[in-house]
Short mmCIF file of C-alpha atoms in Angstrom, two decimals:
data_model
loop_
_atom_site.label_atom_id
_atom_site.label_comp_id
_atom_site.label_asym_id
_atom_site.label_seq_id
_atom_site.Cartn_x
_atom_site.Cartn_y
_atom_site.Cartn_z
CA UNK A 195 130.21 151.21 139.81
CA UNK A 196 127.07 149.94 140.96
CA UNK A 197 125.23 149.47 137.70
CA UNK A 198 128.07 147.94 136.77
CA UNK A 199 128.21 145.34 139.91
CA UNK A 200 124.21 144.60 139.23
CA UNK A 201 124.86 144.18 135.68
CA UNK A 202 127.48 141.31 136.61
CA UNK A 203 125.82 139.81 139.36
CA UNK A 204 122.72 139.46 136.75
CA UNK A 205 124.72 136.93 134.70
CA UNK A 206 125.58 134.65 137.56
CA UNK A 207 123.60 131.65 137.53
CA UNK A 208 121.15 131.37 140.22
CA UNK A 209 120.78 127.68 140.37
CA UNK A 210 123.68 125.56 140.63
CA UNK A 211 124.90 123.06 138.23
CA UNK A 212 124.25 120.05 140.32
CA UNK A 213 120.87 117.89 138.56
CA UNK A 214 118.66 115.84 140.27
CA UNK A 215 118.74 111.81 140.27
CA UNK A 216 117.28 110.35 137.97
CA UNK A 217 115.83 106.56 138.22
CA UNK A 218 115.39 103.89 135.26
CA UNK A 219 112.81 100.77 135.61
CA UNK A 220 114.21 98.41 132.82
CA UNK A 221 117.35 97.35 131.56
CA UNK A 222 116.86 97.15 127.82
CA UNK A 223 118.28 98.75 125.35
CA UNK A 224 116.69 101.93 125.59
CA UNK A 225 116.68 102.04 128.95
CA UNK A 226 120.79 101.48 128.82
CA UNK A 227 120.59 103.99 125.86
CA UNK A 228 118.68 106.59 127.62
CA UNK A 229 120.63 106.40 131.19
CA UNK A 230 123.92 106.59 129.30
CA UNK A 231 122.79 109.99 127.39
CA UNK A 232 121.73 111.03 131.39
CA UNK A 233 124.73 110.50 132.56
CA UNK A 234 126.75 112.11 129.67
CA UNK A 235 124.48 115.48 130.61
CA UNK A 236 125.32 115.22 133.90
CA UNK A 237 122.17 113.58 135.35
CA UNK A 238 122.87 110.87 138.63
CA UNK A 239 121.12 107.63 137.58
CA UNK A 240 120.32 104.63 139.05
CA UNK A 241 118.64 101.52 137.38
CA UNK A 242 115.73 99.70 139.16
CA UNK A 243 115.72 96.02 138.14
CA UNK A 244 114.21 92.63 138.83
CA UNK A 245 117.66 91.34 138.89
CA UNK A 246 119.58 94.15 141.15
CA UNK A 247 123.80 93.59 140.18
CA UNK A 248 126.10 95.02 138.40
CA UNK A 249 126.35 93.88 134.47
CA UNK A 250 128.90 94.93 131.59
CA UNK A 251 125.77 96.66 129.88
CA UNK A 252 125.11 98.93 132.39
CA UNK A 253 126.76 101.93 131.94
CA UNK A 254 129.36 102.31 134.49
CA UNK A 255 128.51 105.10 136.70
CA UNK A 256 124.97 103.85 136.81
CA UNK A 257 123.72 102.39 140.24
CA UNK A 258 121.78 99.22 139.74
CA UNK A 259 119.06 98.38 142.44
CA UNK A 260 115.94 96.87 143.16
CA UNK A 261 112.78 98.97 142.20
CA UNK A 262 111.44 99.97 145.50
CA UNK A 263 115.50 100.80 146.63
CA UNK A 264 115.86 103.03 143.25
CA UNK A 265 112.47 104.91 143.65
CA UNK A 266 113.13 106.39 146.60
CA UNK A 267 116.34 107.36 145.90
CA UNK A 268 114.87 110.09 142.55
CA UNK A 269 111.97 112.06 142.25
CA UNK A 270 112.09 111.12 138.27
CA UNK A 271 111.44 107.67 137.37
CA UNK A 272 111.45 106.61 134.19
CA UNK A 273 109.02 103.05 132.92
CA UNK A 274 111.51 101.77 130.43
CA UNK A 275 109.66 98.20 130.02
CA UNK A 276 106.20 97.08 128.28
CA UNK A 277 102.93 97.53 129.24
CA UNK A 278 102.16 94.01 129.73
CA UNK A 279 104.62 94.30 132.47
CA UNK A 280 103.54 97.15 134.48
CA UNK A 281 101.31 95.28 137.10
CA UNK A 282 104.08 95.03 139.56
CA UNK A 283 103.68 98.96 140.19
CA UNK A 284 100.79 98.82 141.66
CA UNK A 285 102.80 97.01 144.45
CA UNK A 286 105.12 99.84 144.77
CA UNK A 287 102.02 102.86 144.95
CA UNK A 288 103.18 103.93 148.16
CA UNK A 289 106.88 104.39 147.46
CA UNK A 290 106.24 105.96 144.31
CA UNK A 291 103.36 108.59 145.80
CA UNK A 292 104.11 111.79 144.50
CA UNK A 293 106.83 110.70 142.03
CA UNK A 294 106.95 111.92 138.17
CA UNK A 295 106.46 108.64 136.37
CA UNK A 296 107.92 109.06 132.75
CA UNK A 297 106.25 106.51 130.53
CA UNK A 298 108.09 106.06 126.99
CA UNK A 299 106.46 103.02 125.50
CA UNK A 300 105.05 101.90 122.52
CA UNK A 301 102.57 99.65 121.13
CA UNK A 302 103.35 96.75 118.29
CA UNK A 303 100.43 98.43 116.13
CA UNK A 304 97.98 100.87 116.37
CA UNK A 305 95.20 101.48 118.81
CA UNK A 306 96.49 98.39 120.31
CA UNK A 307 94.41 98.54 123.79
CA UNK A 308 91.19 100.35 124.80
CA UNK A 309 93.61 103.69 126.50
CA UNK A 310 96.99 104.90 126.02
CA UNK A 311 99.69 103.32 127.94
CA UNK A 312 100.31 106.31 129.79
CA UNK A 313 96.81 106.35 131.06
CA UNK A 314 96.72 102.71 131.62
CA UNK A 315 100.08 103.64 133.96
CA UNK A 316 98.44 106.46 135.44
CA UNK A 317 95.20 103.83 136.03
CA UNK A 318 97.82 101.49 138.28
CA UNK A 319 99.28 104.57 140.27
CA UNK A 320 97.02 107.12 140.29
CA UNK A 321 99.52 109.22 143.51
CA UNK A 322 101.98 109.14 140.96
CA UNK A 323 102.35 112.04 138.30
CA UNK A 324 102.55 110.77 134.88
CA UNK A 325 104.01 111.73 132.14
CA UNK A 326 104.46 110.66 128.46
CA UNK A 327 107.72 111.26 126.39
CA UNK A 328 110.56 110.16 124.55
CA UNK A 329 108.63 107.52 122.85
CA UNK A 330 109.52 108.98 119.25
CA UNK A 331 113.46 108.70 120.23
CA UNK A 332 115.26 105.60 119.26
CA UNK A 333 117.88 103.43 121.36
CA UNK A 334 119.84 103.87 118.63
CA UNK A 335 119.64 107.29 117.77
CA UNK A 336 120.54 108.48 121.46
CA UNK A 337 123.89 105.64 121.42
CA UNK A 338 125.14 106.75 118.37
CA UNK A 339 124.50 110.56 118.52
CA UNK A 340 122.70 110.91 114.98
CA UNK A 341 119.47 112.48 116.43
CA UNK A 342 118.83 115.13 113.55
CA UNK A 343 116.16 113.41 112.36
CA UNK A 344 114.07 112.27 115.59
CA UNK A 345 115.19 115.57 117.65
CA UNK A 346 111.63 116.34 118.82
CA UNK A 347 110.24 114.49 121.95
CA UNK A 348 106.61 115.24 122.51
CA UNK A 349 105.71 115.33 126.12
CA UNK A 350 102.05 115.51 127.86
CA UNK A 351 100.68 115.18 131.02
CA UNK A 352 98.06 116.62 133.82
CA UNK A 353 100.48 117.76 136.17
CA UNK A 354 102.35 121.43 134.68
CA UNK A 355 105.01 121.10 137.34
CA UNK A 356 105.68 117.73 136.22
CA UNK A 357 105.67 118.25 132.34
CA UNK A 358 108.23 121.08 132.75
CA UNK A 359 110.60 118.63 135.07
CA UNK A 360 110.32 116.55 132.16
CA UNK A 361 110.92 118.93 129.40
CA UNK A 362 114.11 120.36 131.29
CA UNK A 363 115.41 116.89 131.41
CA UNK A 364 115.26 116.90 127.38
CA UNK A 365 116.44 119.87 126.70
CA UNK A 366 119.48 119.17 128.65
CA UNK A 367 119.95 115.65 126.64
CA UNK A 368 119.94 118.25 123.15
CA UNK A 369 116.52 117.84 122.19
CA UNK A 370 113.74 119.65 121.63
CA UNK A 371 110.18 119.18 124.02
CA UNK A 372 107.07 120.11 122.31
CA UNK A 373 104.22 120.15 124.71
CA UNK A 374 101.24 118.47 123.80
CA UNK A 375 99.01 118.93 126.09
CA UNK A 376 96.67 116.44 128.50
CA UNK A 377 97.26 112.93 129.24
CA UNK A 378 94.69 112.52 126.58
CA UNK A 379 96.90 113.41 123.78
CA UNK A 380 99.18 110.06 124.85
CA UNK A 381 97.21 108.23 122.44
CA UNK A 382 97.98 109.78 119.65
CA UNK A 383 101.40 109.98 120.22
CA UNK A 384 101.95 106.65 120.82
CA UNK A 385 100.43 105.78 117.11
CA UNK A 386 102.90 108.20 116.12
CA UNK A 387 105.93 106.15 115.74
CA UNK A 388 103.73 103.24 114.32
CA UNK A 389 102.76 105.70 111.04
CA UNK A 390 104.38 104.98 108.29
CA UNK A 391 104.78 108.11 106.18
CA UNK A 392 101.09 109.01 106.89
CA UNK A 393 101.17 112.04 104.49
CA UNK A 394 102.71 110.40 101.75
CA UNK A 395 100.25 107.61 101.39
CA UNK A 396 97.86 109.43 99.30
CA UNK A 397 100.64 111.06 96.55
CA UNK A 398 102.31 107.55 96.44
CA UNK A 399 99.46 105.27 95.77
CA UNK A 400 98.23 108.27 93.33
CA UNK A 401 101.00 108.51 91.94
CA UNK A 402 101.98 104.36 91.33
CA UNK A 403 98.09 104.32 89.87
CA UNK A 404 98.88 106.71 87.31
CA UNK A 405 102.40 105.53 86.15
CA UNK A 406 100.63 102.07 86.04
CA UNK A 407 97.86 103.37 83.42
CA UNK A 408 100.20 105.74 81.41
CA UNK A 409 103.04 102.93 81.21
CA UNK A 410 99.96 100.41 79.68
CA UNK A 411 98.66 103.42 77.61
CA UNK A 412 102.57 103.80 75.70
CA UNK A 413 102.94 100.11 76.21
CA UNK A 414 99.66 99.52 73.60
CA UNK A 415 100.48 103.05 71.61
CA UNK A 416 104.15 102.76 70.78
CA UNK A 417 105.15 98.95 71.26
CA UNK A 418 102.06 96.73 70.56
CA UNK A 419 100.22 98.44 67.89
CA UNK A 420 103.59 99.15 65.74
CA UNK A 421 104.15 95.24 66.17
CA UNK A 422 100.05 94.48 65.41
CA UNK A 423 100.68 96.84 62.12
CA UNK A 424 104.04 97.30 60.82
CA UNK A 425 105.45 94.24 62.11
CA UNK A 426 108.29 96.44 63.84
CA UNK A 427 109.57 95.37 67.28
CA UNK A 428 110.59 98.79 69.08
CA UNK A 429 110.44 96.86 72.63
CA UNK A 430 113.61 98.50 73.47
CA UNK A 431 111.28 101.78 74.00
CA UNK A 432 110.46 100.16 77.17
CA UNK A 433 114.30 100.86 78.45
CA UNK A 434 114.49 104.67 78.22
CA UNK A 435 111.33 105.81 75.66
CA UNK A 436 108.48 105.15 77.66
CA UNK A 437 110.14 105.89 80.80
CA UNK A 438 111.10 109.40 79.42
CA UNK A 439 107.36 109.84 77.99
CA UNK A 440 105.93 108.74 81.45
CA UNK A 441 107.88 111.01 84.25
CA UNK A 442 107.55 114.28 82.28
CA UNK A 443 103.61 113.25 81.93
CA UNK A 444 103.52 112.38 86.06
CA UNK A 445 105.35 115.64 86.33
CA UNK A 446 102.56 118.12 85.10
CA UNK A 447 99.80 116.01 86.12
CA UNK A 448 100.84 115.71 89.94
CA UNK A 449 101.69 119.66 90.06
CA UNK A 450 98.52 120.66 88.54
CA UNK A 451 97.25 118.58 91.25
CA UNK A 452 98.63 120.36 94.08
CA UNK A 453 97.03 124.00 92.76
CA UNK A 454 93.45 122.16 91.97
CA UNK A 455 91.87 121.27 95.58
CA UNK A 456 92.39 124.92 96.03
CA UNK A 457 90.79 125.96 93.48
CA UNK A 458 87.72 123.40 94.36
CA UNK A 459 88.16 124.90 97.65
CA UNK A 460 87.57 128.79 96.15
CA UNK A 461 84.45 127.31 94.55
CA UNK A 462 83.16 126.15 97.52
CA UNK A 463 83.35 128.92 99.31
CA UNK A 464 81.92 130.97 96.81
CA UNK A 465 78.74 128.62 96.29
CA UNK A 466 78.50 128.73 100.55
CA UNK A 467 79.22 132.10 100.78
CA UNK A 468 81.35 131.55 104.09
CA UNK A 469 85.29 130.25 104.87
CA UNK A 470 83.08 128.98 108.34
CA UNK A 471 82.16 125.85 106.99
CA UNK A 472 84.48 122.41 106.51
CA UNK A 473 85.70 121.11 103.14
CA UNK A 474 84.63 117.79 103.03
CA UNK A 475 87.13 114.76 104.30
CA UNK A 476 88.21 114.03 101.17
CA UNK A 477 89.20 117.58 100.51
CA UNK A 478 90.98 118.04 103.57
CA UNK A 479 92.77 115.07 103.25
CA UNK A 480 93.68 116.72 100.01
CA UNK A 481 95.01 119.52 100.96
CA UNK A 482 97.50 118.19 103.62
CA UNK A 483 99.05 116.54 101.30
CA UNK A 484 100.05 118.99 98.14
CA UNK A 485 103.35 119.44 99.87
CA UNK A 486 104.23 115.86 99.31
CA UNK A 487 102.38 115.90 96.07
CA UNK A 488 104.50 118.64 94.72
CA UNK A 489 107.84 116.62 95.90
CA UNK A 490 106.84 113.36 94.16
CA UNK A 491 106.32 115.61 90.76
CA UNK A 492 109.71 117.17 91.48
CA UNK A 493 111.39 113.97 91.41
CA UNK A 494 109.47 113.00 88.32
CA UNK A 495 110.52 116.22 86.49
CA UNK A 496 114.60 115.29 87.79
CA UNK A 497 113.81 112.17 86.30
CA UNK A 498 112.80 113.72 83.39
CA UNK A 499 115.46 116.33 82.72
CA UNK A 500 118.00 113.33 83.41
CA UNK A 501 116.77 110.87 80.71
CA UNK A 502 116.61 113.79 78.57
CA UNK A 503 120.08 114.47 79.02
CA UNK A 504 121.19 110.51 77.71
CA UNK A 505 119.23 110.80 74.93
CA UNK A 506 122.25 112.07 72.33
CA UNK A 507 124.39 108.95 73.53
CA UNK A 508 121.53 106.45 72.88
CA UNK A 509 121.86 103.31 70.29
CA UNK A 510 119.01 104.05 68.55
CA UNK A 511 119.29 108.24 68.01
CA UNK A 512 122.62 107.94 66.96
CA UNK A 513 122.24 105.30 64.42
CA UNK A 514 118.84 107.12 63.17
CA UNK A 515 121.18 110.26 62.82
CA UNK A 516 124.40 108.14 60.61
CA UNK A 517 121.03 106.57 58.91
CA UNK A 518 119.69 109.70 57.53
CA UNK A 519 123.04 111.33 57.02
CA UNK A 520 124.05 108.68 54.50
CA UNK A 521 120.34 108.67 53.37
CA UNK A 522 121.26 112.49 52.16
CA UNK A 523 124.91 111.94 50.66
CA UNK A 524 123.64 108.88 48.62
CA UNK A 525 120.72 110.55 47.49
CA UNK A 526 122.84 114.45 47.34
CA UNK A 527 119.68 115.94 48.63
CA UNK A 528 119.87 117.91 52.28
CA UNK A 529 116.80 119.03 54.16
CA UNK A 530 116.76 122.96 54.29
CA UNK A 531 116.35 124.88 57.40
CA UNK A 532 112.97 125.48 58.57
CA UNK A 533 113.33 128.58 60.76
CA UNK A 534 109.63 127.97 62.20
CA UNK A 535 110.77 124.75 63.55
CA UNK A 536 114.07 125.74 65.00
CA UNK A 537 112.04 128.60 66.76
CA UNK A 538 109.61 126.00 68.02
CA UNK A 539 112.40 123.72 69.30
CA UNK A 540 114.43 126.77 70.92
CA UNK A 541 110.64 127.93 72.60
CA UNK A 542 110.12 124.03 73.54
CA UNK A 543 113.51 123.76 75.26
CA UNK A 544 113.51 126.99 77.07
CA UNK A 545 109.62 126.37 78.47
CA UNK A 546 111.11 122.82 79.84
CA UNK A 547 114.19 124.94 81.47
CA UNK A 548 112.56 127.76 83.04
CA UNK A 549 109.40 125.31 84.09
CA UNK A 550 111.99 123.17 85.98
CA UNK A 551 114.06 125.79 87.46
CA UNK A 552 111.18 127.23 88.96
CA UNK A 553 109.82 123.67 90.09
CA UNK A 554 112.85 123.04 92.03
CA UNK A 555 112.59 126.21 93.53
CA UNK A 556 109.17 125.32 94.68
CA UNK A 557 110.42 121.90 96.22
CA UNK A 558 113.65 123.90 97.73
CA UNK A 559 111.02 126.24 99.50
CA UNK A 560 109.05 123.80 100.51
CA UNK A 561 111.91 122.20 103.27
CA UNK A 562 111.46 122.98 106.61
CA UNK A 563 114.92 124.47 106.98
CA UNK A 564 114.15 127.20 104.03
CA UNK A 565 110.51 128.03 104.80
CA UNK A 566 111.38 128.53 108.35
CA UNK A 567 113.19 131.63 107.21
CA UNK A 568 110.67 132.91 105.19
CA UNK A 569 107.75 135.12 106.46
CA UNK A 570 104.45 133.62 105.64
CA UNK A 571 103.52 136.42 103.04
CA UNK A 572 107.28 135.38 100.89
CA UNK A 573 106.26 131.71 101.84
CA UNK A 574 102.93 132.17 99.68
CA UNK A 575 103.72 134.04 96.99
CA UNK A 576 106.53 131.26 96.37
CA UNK A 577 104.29 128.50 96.47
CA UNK A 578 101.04 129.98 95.13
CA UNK A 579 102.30 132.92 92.31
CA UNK A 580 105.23 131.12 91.35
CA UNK A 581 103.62 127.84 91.34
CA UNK A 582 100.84 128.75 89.31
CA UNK A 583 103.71 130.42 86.99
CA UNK A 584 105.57 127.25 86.85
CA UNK A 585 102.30 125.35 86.00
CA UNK A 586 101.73 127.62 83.17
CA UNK A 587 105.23 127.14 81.84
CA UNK A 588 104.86 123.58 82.11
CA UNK A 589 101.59 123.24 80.38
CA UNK A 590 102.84 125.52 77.48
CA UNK A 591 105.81 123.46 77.17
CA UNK A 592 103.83 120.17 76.51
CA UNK A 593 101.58 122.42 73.90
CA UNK A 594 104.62 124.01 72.38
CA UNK A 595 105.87 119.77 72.15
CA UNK A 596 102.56 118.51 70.83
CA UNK A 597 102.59 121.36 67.83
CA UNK A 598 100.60 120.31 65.13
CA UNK A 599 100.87 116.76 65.48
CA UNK A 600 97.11 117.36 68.09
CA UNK A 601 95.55 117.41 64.61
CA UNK A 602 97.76 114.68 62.63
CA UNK A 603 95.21 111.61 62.09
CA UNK A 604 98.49 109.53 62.38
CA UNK A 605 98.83 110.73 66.18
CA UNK A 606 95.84 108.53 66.78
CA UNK A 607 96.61 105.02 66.88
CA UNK A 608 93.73 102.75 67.36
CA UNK A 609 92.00 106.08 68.48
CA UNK A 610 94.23 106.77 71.01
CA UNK A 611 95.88 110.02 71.50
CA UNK A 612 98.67 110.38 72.66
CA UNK A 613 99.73 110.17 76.53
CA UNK A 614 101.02 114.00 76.48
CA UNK A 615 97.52 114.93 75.15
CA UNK A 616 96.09 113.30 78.01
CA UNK A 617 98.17 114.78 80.77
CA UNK A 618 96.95 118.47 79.50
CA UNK A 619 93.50 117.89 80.52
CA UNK A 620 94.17 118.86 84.10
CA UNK A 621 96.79 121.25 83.65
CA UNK A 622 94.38 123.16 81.23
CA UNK A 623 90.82 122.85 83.79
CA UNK A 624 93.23 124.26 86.86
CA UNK A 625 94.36 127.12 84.97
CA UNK A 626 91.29 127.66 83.04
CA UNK A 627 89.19 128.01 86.28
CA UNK A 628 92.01 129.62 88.08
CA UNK A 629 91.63 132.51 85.23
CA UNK A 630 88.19 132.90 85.91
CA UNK A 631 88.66 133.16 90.14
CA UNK A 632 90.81 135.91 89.40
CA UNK A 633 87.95 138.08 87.21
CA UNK A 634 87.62 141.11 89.78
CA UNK A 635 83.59 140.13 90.24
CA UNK A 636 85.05 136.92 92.04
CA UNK A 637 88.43 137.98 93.19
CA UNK A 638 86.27 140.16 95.42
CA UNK A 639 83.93 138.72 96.33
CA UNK A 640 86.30 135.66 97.48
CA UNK A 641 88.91 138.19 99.61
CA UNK A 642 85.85 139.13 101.54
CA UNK A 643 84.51 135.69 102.64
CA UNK A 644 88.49 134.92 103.65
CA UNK A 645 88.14 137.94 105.58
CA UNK A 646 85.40 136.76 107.24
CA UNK A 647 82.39 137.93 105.42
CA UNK A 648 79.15 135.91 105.07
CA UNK A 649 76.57 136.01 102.51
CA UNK A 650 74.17 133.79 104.81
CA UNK A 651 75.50 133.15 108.68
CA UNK A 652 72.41 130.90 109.19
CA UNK A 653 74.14 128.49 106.31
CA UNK A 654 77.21 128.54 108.06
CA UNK A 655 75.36 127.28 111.12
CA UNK A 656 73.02 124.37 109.48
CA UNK A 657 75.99 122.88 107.94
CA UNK A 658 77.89 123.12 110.79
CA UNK A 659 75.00 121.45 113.28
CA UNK A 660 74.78 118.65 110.72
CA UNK A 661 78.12 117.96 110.51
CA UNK A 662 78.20 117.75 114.42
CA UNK A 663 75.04 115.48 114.36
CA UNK A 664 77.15 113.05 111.98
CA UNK A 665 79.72 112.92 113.76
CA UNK A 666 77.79 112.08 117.23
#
């Protein structure tokens, strides 16, 4: 009976339900956005403004009152106005001594002012406890409720005690606090929100470079040199041909991009002999960005497999089809059946199906919501065996396309090959050098230096105290 009372009294709640006051300096949007979310979890709140009445914005049970009145009536405050306009705390340093001061601004570009905001804030009232969050939320996302997509707040500070008053605060508005650390880290979360798609920079300029040359390279190949020499116009290619040429072409050349800065990265640890050395920038840039690499290929390859699909119910096939059918009944000839060129179509076609089925795997893996539920060892052998696998399926399916026609002088126009030929070269060096990483007198030779083996520490070292000198 006993146990059983413990056991009970265990679940009953400790604290009570009651929460804390929490005070607002600014009336904007946000600040209207963010008190109404407060209230809706529960939270007291009570607006400090320059212009203390009631208004029809203010949420209704909100208290609206002058600054110094509102301060002292929550331990909380939160800055809800601009930097520019924070001077006028200074004024109010001895009402707000001791107060967590939530800062939540952001700049109009980046490294906009010699310090963070937050510091600047914590600068102005240095009794005060600052704090930096909900910067990354929207006003709109907290009115209308759609927060799936900006859930995380990212909260620092100097003071634990007042980081966690903070994070409490969030969590009970539905989101999620990650802790970042110091005051110092303010910075760079206030250039957060001002990043646009950071990690996708790289793969999309890459990526518009490379459909630029290839769509020149079929432009001059299939439109302007049949015009220069056989005085055909085939400028409708440009509609569905070229297109359908170009994205299987970005396809394999982006994903044998992803699985070669690894493979510069194997050889660079085998030449150093140690893992305790940095890639250069360039590489390391690199290499941060093969997930969004191998997502901008996906969506070439759906390209790809979709304009594939249209080709039976285009203009031009089906008349070249009625063309050559007539072609045979006037002339009562009929081409036999080559059985090595239906077993080369069949092996084309199934290359393309398998390679895409496993490349949409890769990009289904590769969301947060999947790999989250997948250890790191299932994680890996996803992206690294089967992508390798899917590479090699890919690159046999262009070869498998190509056929004999990589020997046909007529494939060469004005000495140009053609674009497919060109997309193999990387495919072919990844997988080529990839083969020879995996010979067991580098296979393990390269485990051991990931394990932490060194075939000269004192390299290690030098490379490391230069780098260090650079940088200073």
């Amino acid at each position: 009976m006993s146990k059983n009372s413990s056991n009970i009294m265990a679940l009953v709640p400790k604290t009570s339900n009651k929460r804390e006051t929490v005070c607002i300096f600014g009336t904007g949007d946000f600040g209207r956005a963010l008190g109404h979310k407060l209230i809706q979890s529960g939270y007291p709140v009570v607006f400090g403004s320059r212009s203390p009445w009631p208004s029809s914005l203010i949420p209704k049970d909100a208290e609206v009152l002058s600054h110094a009145e509102a301060a002292q009536k929550a331990a909380i405050i939160i800055i809800a106005i601009q930097r520019q306009h924070y001077d006028f705390l200074a004024s109010l340093e001895e009402t707000l001594h001791g107060k967590v001061l939530v800062d939540i601004s952001n700049n109009l570009k980046i490294n906009q002012y010699p310090e963070s905001n937050a510091k600047y804030l914590a600068q102005l009232v240095p009794s005060a406890r600052v704090v930096k969050a909900f910067n990354t939320v929207s006003a709109w996302a907290l009115q209308s409720g759609t927060l799936d997509a900006s859930r995380q707040v990212f909260v620092c500070g100097d003071d634990t005690e007042a980081k966690q008053m903070v994070m409490d605060i969030v969590r009970a508005l539905g989101l999620t606090p990650l802790d970042q650390g110091s005051l110092l880290a303010a910075r760079e979360i206030e250039n957060y929100p001002l990043q646009l798609f950071p990690m996708w920079k790289l793969p999309i300029f890459l990526s518009l470079g490379l459909t630029a040359f290839f769509f020149f390279y079929c432009l001059v190949r299939d439109v302007i040199y049949p015009c220069v020499y056989e005085n055909k116009d085939y400028s409708f290619y440009l509609a569905i041909s070229i297109p359908n040429r170009i994205c299987p072409i970005m396809a394999l050349v982006l994903l044998a991009l992803v699985y070669l800065p690894g493979v510069l990265a194997a050889i660079i640890q085998l030449y150093r002999g140690t893992k305790y050395s940095r890639f250069p920038d360039w590489l390391d840039r690199w290499m941060l960005c093969r997930k969004q690499l191998g997502l901008v290929a996906l969506a070439f390859a759906s390209l790809h497999a979709i304009y594939t699909l249209v080709i039976p119910i285009r203009y031009y096939v089906r008349w070249t089809v009625e063309d050559r059918t007539i072609s045979q009944a006037l002339n009562n000839k009929t081409t036999p059946f080559d059985n090595t060129n239906g077993w080369l179509s069949d092996s084309y076609l199934a290359l393309g199906i398998l390679g895409f089925f496993l490349f949409v795997l890769l990009g289904i893996t590769s969301l947060p919501s999947v790999s989250n539920n997948v250890n790191w060892r299932e994680f890996r052998f996803v992206q690294s065996k089967l992508g390798y696998l899917t590479l090699i399926l890919c690159t046999a399916h262009t070869l498998v396309y190509g056929g004999k026609r990589f020997l046909s002088p007529s494939s060469y126009r004005w000495y140009l090959p053609n674009a497919y030929m060109l997309s193999l070269i990387i495919p072919c060096v990844v997988l080529v050098v990839k083969f020879v990483l995996i010979l067991p007198c580098l296979d393990k030779q390269l485990t051991r230096i990931r394990q932490g083996w060194e075939r000269n520490p004192q390299y290690s070292e030098q490379s490391n105290y230069i780098i260090n000198k650079s940088a200073v």
